[in-house]
Amino acid sequence: MASSDKSVDDSLYPIAVLIDELKNEDVQLRLNSIKKLSTIALALGEERTRSELIPFLTETIYDEDEVLLALADQLGNFTSLVGGPEYAMYLIPPLESLATVEETVVRDKAVESLRTVAAEHSAQDLEIHVVPTLQRLVSGDWFTSRTSACGLFSVCYPRVTQPVKAELRANFRKLCQDETPMVRRAAASKLGEFAKVVEIEYLKSDLIPNFVQLAQDDQDSVRLLAVEACVSIAQLLPQEDVEHLVLPTLRQCASDSSWRVRYMVAEKFVDLQKAVGPEITRVDLVPAFQYLLKDAEAEVRAAVATKVKDFCANLDKTNQVQIIMTSILPYVRDLVSDPNPHVKSALASVIMGLSPMLGAYNTVEHLLPLFLIQLKDECPEVRLNIISNLDCVNDVIGIQQLSQSLLPAIVELAEDSKWRVRLAIIEYMPALAGQLGQEFFDQKLRGLCMGWLNDHVYAIREAATLNMKKLVEQFGAQWAEQAIIPMILVMSRNKNYLHRMTCLFCLNMLAEVCGTDITTKLLLPTVLLLAADPVANVRFNVAKTLQKISPFLEASVIDSQVKPTLEKLNADPDVDVKHFASEAIAGIAAA
């Protein structure tokens, strides 16, 4: 008898511990116990999880939001722990309660879990257990339950009988007309996904009137969500239906009094264009696009400016060039000198992409003048967006034309009086070199890169040394040996010690990409020569450099040349030189 009592005690133990921990004052302890629910459920077994654990959890749903969030998350993965899909209905009551709480993130997670659990129900169980839950949420007194209901329609609708489908459509209509804006907003956000599962005749008769109504809502937060639904609905309807059922509402949204709605139209414009097809695009969307490019709000102009390239790319190929030249480019020309830097920057990130569509003649005649204006813009981001996309234009008009037109402007920026502008150009130089090729780079830009190594601003010199490494990665060690190493080694004899230090920094970088041969033959002798420099800062940088380049040297070279030099530096009268020399000796020994 005693042993059977003990086994009962043991079987009650997990739930007793959980109850204790869930009643504990420490939130973290309660949170940890919720996160261990699956372990407790396994210990209890499927039947006791259904009969004891789930009812207990349902009764105790009153806690800190983070605890409830963890619970909502856990319950979504609980189906196998209650006995599989045929017992999934046991998870509905606690999730239904969680779907009505005040905190939005908890409700959203509960709805996500409800959708997962609902999908695991059989069609019969769905009608018996999930649909009544949805209906209770729809008719709840608090807006929280009604907003949660919106997320369940698309998962229930495809698997229920026709009479239930009719009820669900009526319930969704009721939510679209709810007196609370938060509920209408939730309905608008789920309208697109619900439209995808509703039969086409009911989409036209039931959902499109809801869509039109939401798009005219007095709250802009509802109207902007209707724009997203517009894309989904347009994708589902045949062209002729789009024209008379969707387009009037879309036109109205594009000229909405709220900039947030117009911004959403701009954001979704290319998706809308793909959904409605080329003919409607030409007749209706091109004028709407022009209207948005001239919008009074900078945020809207910036959003639509980023779509210029994609919108033009998706135009009908037969009259693409003509539409761009006559209907888009005049508006783009105005945006190039827009008063808002974000708009100009957004346009600069995509405008080069028009080049392949318009061909060489139109690029030279119409786009190059715009690129030149942007390259001289006072906003650095505008200039950089142009520089980083030069390859699009290079492919169309060729390097010769590009060098004559745009390169002088780039060189001008590279010598700008503001060091941050120079820095930005340095950072784009490897990309630019890759686009222009080695021969062209040697002719026009190599001198510029060498000049940066002698800049009076340290940040520029530092960036220039990294730039050298990236250029060698691009053009190869042989190019470095012939084109830049001789010029860098000359710096070791400069009277200004800062230039001698820059020479060391460059050799540090180049050893990584030039390999053992060049490092031993060309770089090492200069480093060893600088070990006798009169300036202590140069000498201790020699110690640091020797340590850094030692992995790229053979052991015999380290023993015969590097170590004797470091020993000598280790006896230097300057304390910093001694410190870095001893560090280098230890570092090389450890390697």
PDB file of N, CA, C and O in Angstrom, residues 399-454:
ATOM      1  N   ILE A 399      33.935  52.298 -71.605  1.00  0.00           N
ATOM      2  CA  ILE A 399      34.829  52.957 -70.657  1.00  0.00           C
ATOM      3  C   ILE A 399      35.314  54.319 -71.160  1.00  0.00           C
ATOM      4  O   ILE A 399      35.504  55.250 -70.379  1.00  0.00           O
ATOM      5  N   GLN A 400      35.482  54.435 -72.488  1.00  0.00           N
ATOM      6  CA  GLN A 400      36.027  55.689 -73.027  1.00  0.00           C
ATOM      7  C   GLN A 400      35.084  56.858 -72.760  1.00  0.00           C
ATOM      8  O   GLN A 400      35.464  57.909 -72.237  1.00  0.00           O
ATOM      9  N   GLN A 401      33.820  56.614 -73.110  1.00  0.00           N
ATOM     10  CA  GLN A 401      32.795  57.657 -72.916  1.00  0.00           C
ATOM     11  C   GLN A 401      32.643  57.977 -71.421  1.00  0.00           C
ATOM     12  O   GLN A 401      32.525  59.134 -71.026  1.00  0.00           O
ATOM     13  N   LEU A 402      32.670  56.923 -70.624  1.00  0.00           N
ATOM     14  CA  LEU A 402      32.503  57.102 -69.178  1.00  0.00           C
ATOM     15  C   LEU A 402      33.646  57.933 -68.595  1.00  0.00           C
ATOM     16  O   LEU A 402      33.430  58.827 -67.778  1.00  0.00           O
ATOM     17  N   SER A 403      34.863  57.636 -69.048  1.00  0.00           N
ATOM     18  CA  SER A 403      36.016  58.351 -68.494  1.00  0.00           C
ATOM     19  C   SER A 403      35.999  59.825 -68.877  1.00  0.00           C
ATOM     20  O   SER A 403      36.392  60.688 -68.108  1.00  0.00           O
ATOM     21  N   GLN A 404      35.526  60.118 -70.084  1.00  0.00           N
ATOM     22  CA  GLN A 404      35.472  61.514 -70.518  1.00  0.00           C
ATOM     23  C   GLN A 404      34.421  62.306 -69.765  1.00  0.00           C
ATOM     24  O   GLN A 404      34.599  63.484 -69.474  1.00  0.00           O
ATOM     25  N   SER A 405      33.314  61.627 -69.434  1.00  0.00           N
ATOM     26  CA  SER A 405      32.196  62.381 -68.855  1.00  0.00           C
ATOM     27  C   SER A 405      32.186  62.387 -67.328  1.00  0.00           C
ATOM     28  O   SER A 405      32.063  63.439 -66.701  1.00  0.00           O
ATOM     29  N   LEU A 406      32.347  61.199 -66.730  1.00  0.00           N
ATOM     30  CA  LEU A 406      32.150  61.126 -65.281  1.00  0.00           C
ATOM     31  C   LEU A 406      33.441  61.138 -64.470  1.00  0.00           C
ATOM     32  O   LEU A 406      33.449  61.557 -63.320  1.00  0.00           O
ATOM     33  N   LEU A 407      34.544  60.666 -65.082  1.00  0.00           N
ATOM     34  CA  LEU A 407      35.769  60.544 -64.286  1.00  0.00           C
ATOM     35  C   LEU A 407      36.293  61.870 -63.728  1.00  0.00           C
ATOM     36  O   LEU A 407      36.722  61.911 -62.577  1.00  0.00           O
ATOM     37  N   PRO A 408      36.261  62.945 -64.514  1.00  0.00           N
ATOM     38  CA  PRO A 408      36.723  64.218 -63.936  1.00  0.00           C
ATOM     39  C   PRO A 408      35.990  64.581 -62.642  1.00  0.00           C
ATOM     40  O   PRO A 408      36.597  65.084 -61.691  1.00  0.00           O
ATOM     41  N   ALA A 409      34.693  64.278 -62.605  1.00  0.00           N
ATOM     42  CA  ALA A 409      33.909  64.579 -61.392  1.00  0.00           C
ATOM     43  C   ALA A 409      34.352  63.700 -60.226  1.00  0.00           C
ATOM     44  O   ALA A 409      34.414  64.157 -59.078  1.00  0.00           O
ATOM     45  N   ILE A 410      34.698  62.437 -60.510  1.00  0.00           N
ATOM     46  CA  ILE A 410      35.158  61.526 -59.454  1.00  0.00           C
ATOM     47  C   ILE A 410      36.510  61.990 -58.912  1.00  0.00           C
ATOM     48  O   ILE A 410      36.748  62.001 -57.704  1.00  0.00           O
ATOM     49  N   VAL A 411      37.406  62.391 -59.837  1.00  0.00           N
ATOM     50  CA  VAL A 411      38.729  62.887 -59.423  1.00  0.00           C
ATOM     51  C   VAL A 411      38.581  64.133 -58.558  1.00  0.00           C
ATOM     52  O   VAL A 411      39.270  64.305 -57.548  1.00  0.00           O
ATOM     53  N   GLU A 412      37.627  64.977 -58.945  1.00  0.00           N
ATOM     54  CA  GLU A 412      37.367  66.205 -58.171  1.00  0.00           C
ATOM     55  C   GLU A 412      36.949  65.858 -56.740  1.00  0.00           C
ATOM     56  O   GLU A 412      37.398  66.465 -55.766  1.00  0.00           O
ATOM     57  N   LEU A 413      36.089  64.836 -56.611  1.00  0.00           N
ATOM     58  CA  LEU A 413      35.657  64.404 -55.276  1.00  0.00           C
ATOM     59  C   LEU A 413      36.815  63.807 -54.484  1.00  0.00           C
ATOM     60  O   LEU A 413      36.903  63.971 -53.268  1.00  0.00           O
ATOM     61  N   ALA A 414      37.705  63.102 -55.177  1.00  0.00           N
ATOM     62  CA  ALA A 414      38.839  62.455 -54.507  1.00  0.00           C
ATOM     63  C   ALA A 414      39.792  63.484 -53.911  1.00  0.00           C
ATOM     64  O   ALA A 414      40.582  63.170 -53.023  1.00  0.00           O
ATOM     65  N   GLU A 415      39.723  64.710 -54.418  1.00  0.00           N
ATOM     66  CA  GLU A 415      40.595  65.777 -53.909  1.00  0.00           C
ATOM     67  C   GLU A 415      39.797  66.821 -53.130  1.00  0.00           C
ATOM     68  O   GLU A 415      40.261  67.933 -52.907  1.00  0.00           O
ATOM     69  N   ASP A 416      38.580  66.442 -52.736  1.00  0.00           N
ATOM     70  CA  ASP A 416      37.686  67.379 -52.042  1.00  0.00           C
ATOM     71  C   ASP A 416      38.326  67.898 -50.747  1.00  0.00           C
ATOM     72  O   ASP A 416      39.086  67.188 -50.082  1.00  0.00           O
ATOM     73  N   SER A 417      38.002  69.122 -50.385  1.00  0.00           N
ATOM     74  CA  SER A 417      38.601  69.700 -49.170  1.00  0.00           C
ATOM     75  C   SER A 417      38.060  69.032 -47.903  1.00  0.00           C
ATOM     76  O   SER A 417      38.714  69.027 -46.869  1.00  0.00           O
ATOM     77  N   LYS A 418      36.847  68.437 -47.968  1.00  0.00           N
ATOM     78  CA  LYS A 418      36.284  67.746 -46.799  1.00  0.00           C
ATOM     79  C   LYS A 418      36.832  66.316 -46.767  1.00  0.00           C
ATOM     80  O   LYS A 418      36.617  65.538 -47.691  1.00  0.00           O
ATOM     81  N   TRP A 419      37.513  65.968 -45.664  1.00  0.00           N
ATOM     82  CA  TRP A 419      38.178  64.660 -45.620  1.00  0.00           C
ATOM     83  C   TRP A 419      37.201  63.495 -45.643  1.00  0.00           C
ATOM     84  O   TRP A 419      37.516  62.417 -46.161  1.00  0.00           O
ATOM     85  N   ARG A 420      35.979  63.710 -45.144  1.00  0.00           N
ATOM     86  CA  ARG A 420      35.003  62.604 -45.158  1.00  0.00           C
ATOM     87  C   ARG A 420      34.584  62.256 -46.592  1.00  0.00           C
ATOM     88  O   ARG A 420      34.269  61.110 -46.894  1.00  0.00           O
ATOM     89  N   VAL A 421      34.558  63.268 -47.446  1.00  0.00           N
ATOM     90  CA  VAL A 421      34.232  63.019 -48.861  1.00  0.00           C
ATOM     91  C   VAL A 421      35.353  62.208 -49.499  1.00  0.00           C
ATOM     92  O   VAL A 421      35.114  61.221 -50.208  1.00  0.00           O
ATOM     93  N   ARG A 422      36.604  62.589 -49.206  1.00  0.00           N
ATOM     94  CA  ARG A 422      37.745  61.834 -49.741  1.00  0.00           C
ATOM     95  C   ARG A 422      37.708  60.394 -49.231  1.00  0.00           C
ATOM     96  O   ARG A 422      37.947  59.447 -49.979  1.00  0.00           O
ATOM     97  N   LEU A 423      37.386  60.253 -47.944  1.00  0.00           N
ATOM     98  CA  LEU A 423      37.331  58.921 -47.327  1.00  0.00           C
ATOM     99  C   LEU A 423      36.305  58.035 -48.037  1.00  0.00           C
ATOM    100  O   LEU A 423      36.558  56.856 -48.322  1.00  0.00           O
ATOM    101  N   ALA A 424      35.158  58.610 -48.324  1.00  0.00           N
ATOM    102  CA  ALA A 424      34.091  57.841 -48.988  1.00  0.00           C
ATOM    103  C   ALA A 424      34.527  57.379 -50.374  1.00  0.00           C
ATOM    104  O   ALA A 424      34.243  56.251 -50.788  1.00  0.00           O
ATOM    105  N   ILE A 425      35.241  58.244 -51.099  1.00  0.00           N
ATOM    106  CA  ILE A 425      35.715  57.864 -52.431  1.00  0.00           C
ATOM    107  C   ILE A 425      36.736  56.732 -52.334  1.00  0.00           C
ATOM    108  O   ILE A 425      36.710  55.782 -53.114  1.00  0.00           O
ATOM    109  N   ILE A 426      37.618  56.800 -51.330  1.00  0.00           N
ATOM    110  CA  ILE A 426      38.619  55.735 -51.138  1.00  0.00           C
ATOM    111  C   ILE A 426      37.915  54.395 -50.932  1.00  0.00           C
ATOM    112  O   ILE A 426      38.294  53.376 -51.505  1.00  0.00           O
ATOM    113  N   GLU A 427      36.872  54.409 -50.126  1.00  0.00           N
ATOM    114  CA  GLU A 427      36.165  53.159 -49.810  1.00  0.00           C
ATOM    115  C   GLU A 427      35.527  52.542 -51.053  1.00  0.00           C
ATOM    116  O   GLU A 427      35.330  51.337 -51.123  1.00  0.00           O
ATOM    117  N   TYR A 428      35.187  53.392 -52.040  1.00  0.00           N
ATOM    118  CA  TYR A 428      34.576  52.869 -53.270  1.00  0.00           C
ATOM    119  C   TYR A 428      35.597  52.579 -54.363  1.00  0.00           C
ATOM    120  O   TYR A 428      35.251  52.035 -55.401  1.00  0.00           O
ATOM    121  N   MET A 429      36.862  52.935 -54.111  1.00  0.00           N
ATOM    122  CA  MET A 429      37.884  52.787 -55.156  1.00  0.00           C
ATOM    123  C   MET A 429      38.071  51.338 -55.622  1.00  0.00           C
ATOM    124  O   MET A 429      38.155  51.087 -56.824  1.00  0.00           O
ATOM    125  N   PRO A 430      38.135  50.318 -54.711  1.00  0.00           N
ATOM    126  CA  PRO A 430      38.292  48.943 -55.211  1.00  0.00           C
ATOM    127  C   PRO A 430      37.144  48.534 -56.141  1.00  0.00           C
ATOM    128  O   PRO A 430      37.378  47.902 -57.173  1.00  0.00           O
ATOM    129  N   ALA A 431      35.929  48.922 -55.772  1.00  0.00           N
ATOM    130  CA  ALA A 431      34.771  48.584 -56.629  1.00  0.00           C
ATOM    131  C   ALA A 431      34.896  49.291 -57.976  1.00  0.00           C
ATOM    132  O   ALA A 431      34.633  48.707 -59.037  1.00  0.00           O
ATOM    133  N   LEU A 432      35.301  50.545 -57.920  1.00  0.00           N
ATOM    134  CA  LEU A 432      35.462  51.333 -59.138  1.00  0.00           C
ATOM    135  C   LEU A 432      36.565  50.737 -60.008  1.00  0.00           C
ATOM    136  O   LEU A 432      36.405  50.603 -61.230  1.00  0.00           O
ATOM    137  N   ALA A 433      37.674  50.346 -59.373  1.00  0.00           N
ATOM    138  CA  ALA A 433      38.793  49.738 -60.107  1.00  0.00           C
ATOM    139  C   ALA A 433      38.347  48.453 -60.798  1.00  0.00           C
ATOM    140  O   ALA A 433      38.717  48.186 -61.955  1.00  0.00           O
ATOM    141  N   GLY A 434      37.537  47.665 -60.080  1.00  0.00           N
ATOM    142  CA  GLY A 434      37.026  46.423 -60.664  1.00  0.00           C
ATOM    143  C   GLY A 434      36.160  46.688 -61.885  1.00  0.00           C
ATOM    144  O   GLY A 434      36.189  45.949 -62.868  1.00  0.00           O
ATOM    145  N   GLN A 435      35.372  47.777 -61.837  1.00  0.00           N
ATOM    146  CA  GLN A 435      34.491  48.111 -62.962  1.00  0.00           C
ATOM    147  C   GLN A 435      35.278  48.668 -64.156  1.00  0.00           C
ATOM    148  O   GLN A 435      34.931  48.419 -65.301  1.00  0.00           O
ATOM    149  N   LEU A 436      36.353  49.416 -63.865  1.00  0.00           N
ATOM    150  CA  LEU A 436      37.067  50.111 -64.936  1.00  0.00           C
ATOM    151  C   LEU A 436      38.206  49.289 -65.549  1.00  0.00           C
ATOM    152  O   LEU A 436      38.653  49.572 -66.651  1.00  0.00           O
ATOM    153  N   GLY A 437      38.728  48.307 -64.807  1.00  0.00           N
ATOM    154  CA  GLY A 437      39.808  47.470 -65.328  1.00  0.00           C
ATOM    155  C   GLY A 437      41.191  48.024 -64.990  1.00  0.00           C
ATOM    156  O   GLY A 437      41.369  49.207 -64.718  1.00  0.00           O
ATOM    157  N   GLN A 438      42.193  47.113 -65.034  1.00  0.00           N
ATOM    158  CA  GLN A 438      43.545  47.448 -64.576  1.00  0.00           C
ATOM    159  C   GLN A 438      44.212  48.524 -65.427  1.00  0.00           C
ATOM    160  O   GLN A 438      44.800  49.470 -64.909  1.00  0.00           O
ATOM    161  N   GLU A 439      44.117  48.391 -66.741  1.00  0.00           N
ATOM    162  CA  GLU A 439      44.807  49.326 -67.638  1.00  0.00           C
ATOM    163  C   GLU A 439      44.318  50.758 -67.412  1.00  0.00           C
ATOM    164  O   GLU A 439      45.106  51.696 -67.247  1.00  0.00           O
ATOM    165  N   PHE A 440      42.995  50.874 -67.390  1.00  0.00           N
ATOM    166  CA  PHE A 440      42.398  52.198 -67.188  1.00  0.00           C
ATOM    167  C   PHE A 440      42.755  52.749 -65.809  1.00  0.00           C
ATOM    168  O   PHE A 440      43.083  53.915 -65.651  1.00  0.00           O
ATOM    169  N   PHE A 441      42.731  51.875 -64.813  1.00  0.00           N
ATOM    170  CA  PHE A 441      43.054  52.287 -63.444  1.00  0.00           C
ATOM    171  C   PHE A 441      44.480  52.834 -63.377  1.00  0.00           C
ATOM    172  O   PHE A 441      44.740  53.878 -62.783  1.00  0.00           O
ATOM    173  N   ASP A 442      45.426  52.104 -64.000  1.00  0.00           N
ATOM    174  CA  ASP A 442      46.827  52.541 -63.977  1.00  0.00           C
ATOM    175  C   ASP A 442      46.999  53.916 -64.614  1.00  0.00           C
ATOM    176  O   ASP A 442      47.767  54.749 -64.142  1.00  0.00           O
ATOM    177  N   GLN A 443      46.253  54.132 -65.687  1.00  0.00           N
ATOM    178  CA  GLN A 443      46.364  55.414 -66.393  1.00  0.00           C
ATOM    179  C   GLN A 443      45.793  56.574 -65.591  1.00  0.00           C
ATOM    180  O   GLN A 443      46.393  57.631 -65.479  1.00  0.00           O
ATOM    181  N   LYS A 444      44.582  56.361 -65.036  1.00  0.00           N
ATOM    182  CA  LYS A 444      43.826  57.501 -64.520  1.00  0.00           C
ATOM    183  C   LYS A 444      43.761  57.610 -62.992  1.00  0.00           C
ATOM    184  O   LYS A 444      43.604  58.692 -62.442  1.00  0.00           O
ATOM    185  N   LEU A 445      43.838  56.470 -62.291  1.00  0.00           N
ATOM    186  CA  LEU A 445      43.503  56.520 -60.856  1.00  0.00           C
ATOM    187  C   LEU A 445      44.626  56.088 -59.911  1.00  0.00           C
ATOM    188  O   LEU A 445      44.544  56.338 -58.718  1.00  0.00           O
ATOM    189  N   ARG A 446      45.648  55.436 -60.442  1.00  0.00           N
ATOM    190  CA  ARG A 446      46.694  54.926 -59.548  1.00  0.00           C
ATOM    191  C   ARG A 446      47.400  56.067 -58.802  1.00  0.00           C
ATOM    192  O   ARG A 446      47.650  55.990 -57.604  1.00  0.00           O
ATOM    193  N   GLY A 447      47.686  57.125 -59.533  1.00  0.00           N
ATOM    194  CA  GLY A 447      48.363  58.282 -58.915  1.00  0.00           C
ATOM    195  C   GLY A 447      47.555  58.858 -57.769  1.00  0.00           C
ATOM    196  O   GLY A 447      48.086  59.263 -56.721  1.00  0.00           O
ATOM    197  N   LEU A 448      46.220  58.855 -57.964  1.00  0.00           N
ATOM    198  CA  LEU A 448      45.296  59.357 -56.935  1.00  0.00           C
ATOM    199  C   LEU A 448      45.406  58.514 -55.662  1.00  0.00           C
ATOM    200  O   LEU A 448      45.485  59.037 -54.541  1.00  0.00           O
ATOM    201  N   CYS A 449      45.434  57.175 -55.854  1.00  0.00           N
ATOM    202  CA  CYS A 449      45.512  56.255 -54.704  1.00  0.00           C
ATOM    203  C   CYS A 449      46.833  56.419 -53.953  1.00  0.00           C
ATOM    204  O   CYS A 449      46.860  56.336 -52.720  1.00  0.00           O
ATOM    205  N   MET A 450      47.916  56.647 -54.696  1.00  0.00           N
ATOM    206  CA  MET A 450      49.217  56.850 -54.040  1.00  0.00           C
ATOM    207  C   MET A 450      49.219  58.175 -53.279  1.00  0.00           C
ATOM    208  O   MET A 450      49.798  58.289 -52.192  1.00  0.00           O
ATOM    209  N   GLY A 451      48.570  59.179 -53.852  1.00  0.00           N
ATOM    210  CA  GLY A 451      48.509  60.503 -53.216  1.00  0.00           C
ATOM    211  C   GLY A 451      47.828  60.455 -51.862  1.00  0.00           C
ATOM    212  O   GLY A 451      48.235  61.158 -50.915  1.00  0.00           O
ATOM    213  N   TRP A 452      46.809  59.592 -51.734  1.00  0.00           N
ATOM    214  CA  TRP A 452      46.083  59.481 -50.447  1.00  0.00           C
ATOM    215  C   TRP A 452      46.993  58.979 -49.319  1.00  0.00           C
ATOM    216  O   TRP A 452      46.745  59.274 -48.159  1.00  0.00           O
ATOM    217  N   LEU A 453      48.040  58.222 -49.671  1.00  0.00           N
ATOM    218  CA  LEU A 453      48.954  57.704 -48.637  1.00  0.00           C
ATOM    219  C   LEU A 453      49.713  58.833 -47.945  1.00  0.00           C
ATOM    220  O   LEU A 453      50.240  58.663 -46.852  1.00  0.00           O
ATOM    221  N   ASN A 454      49.785  59.988 -48.616  1.00  0.00           N
ATOM    222  CA  ASN A 454      50.494  61.139 -48.040  1.00  0.00           C
ATOM    223  C   ASN A 454      49.530  62.208 -47.518  1.00  0.00           C
ATOM    224  O   ASN A 454      49.936  63.342 -47.266  1.00  0.00           O
TER     225      ASN A 454
END
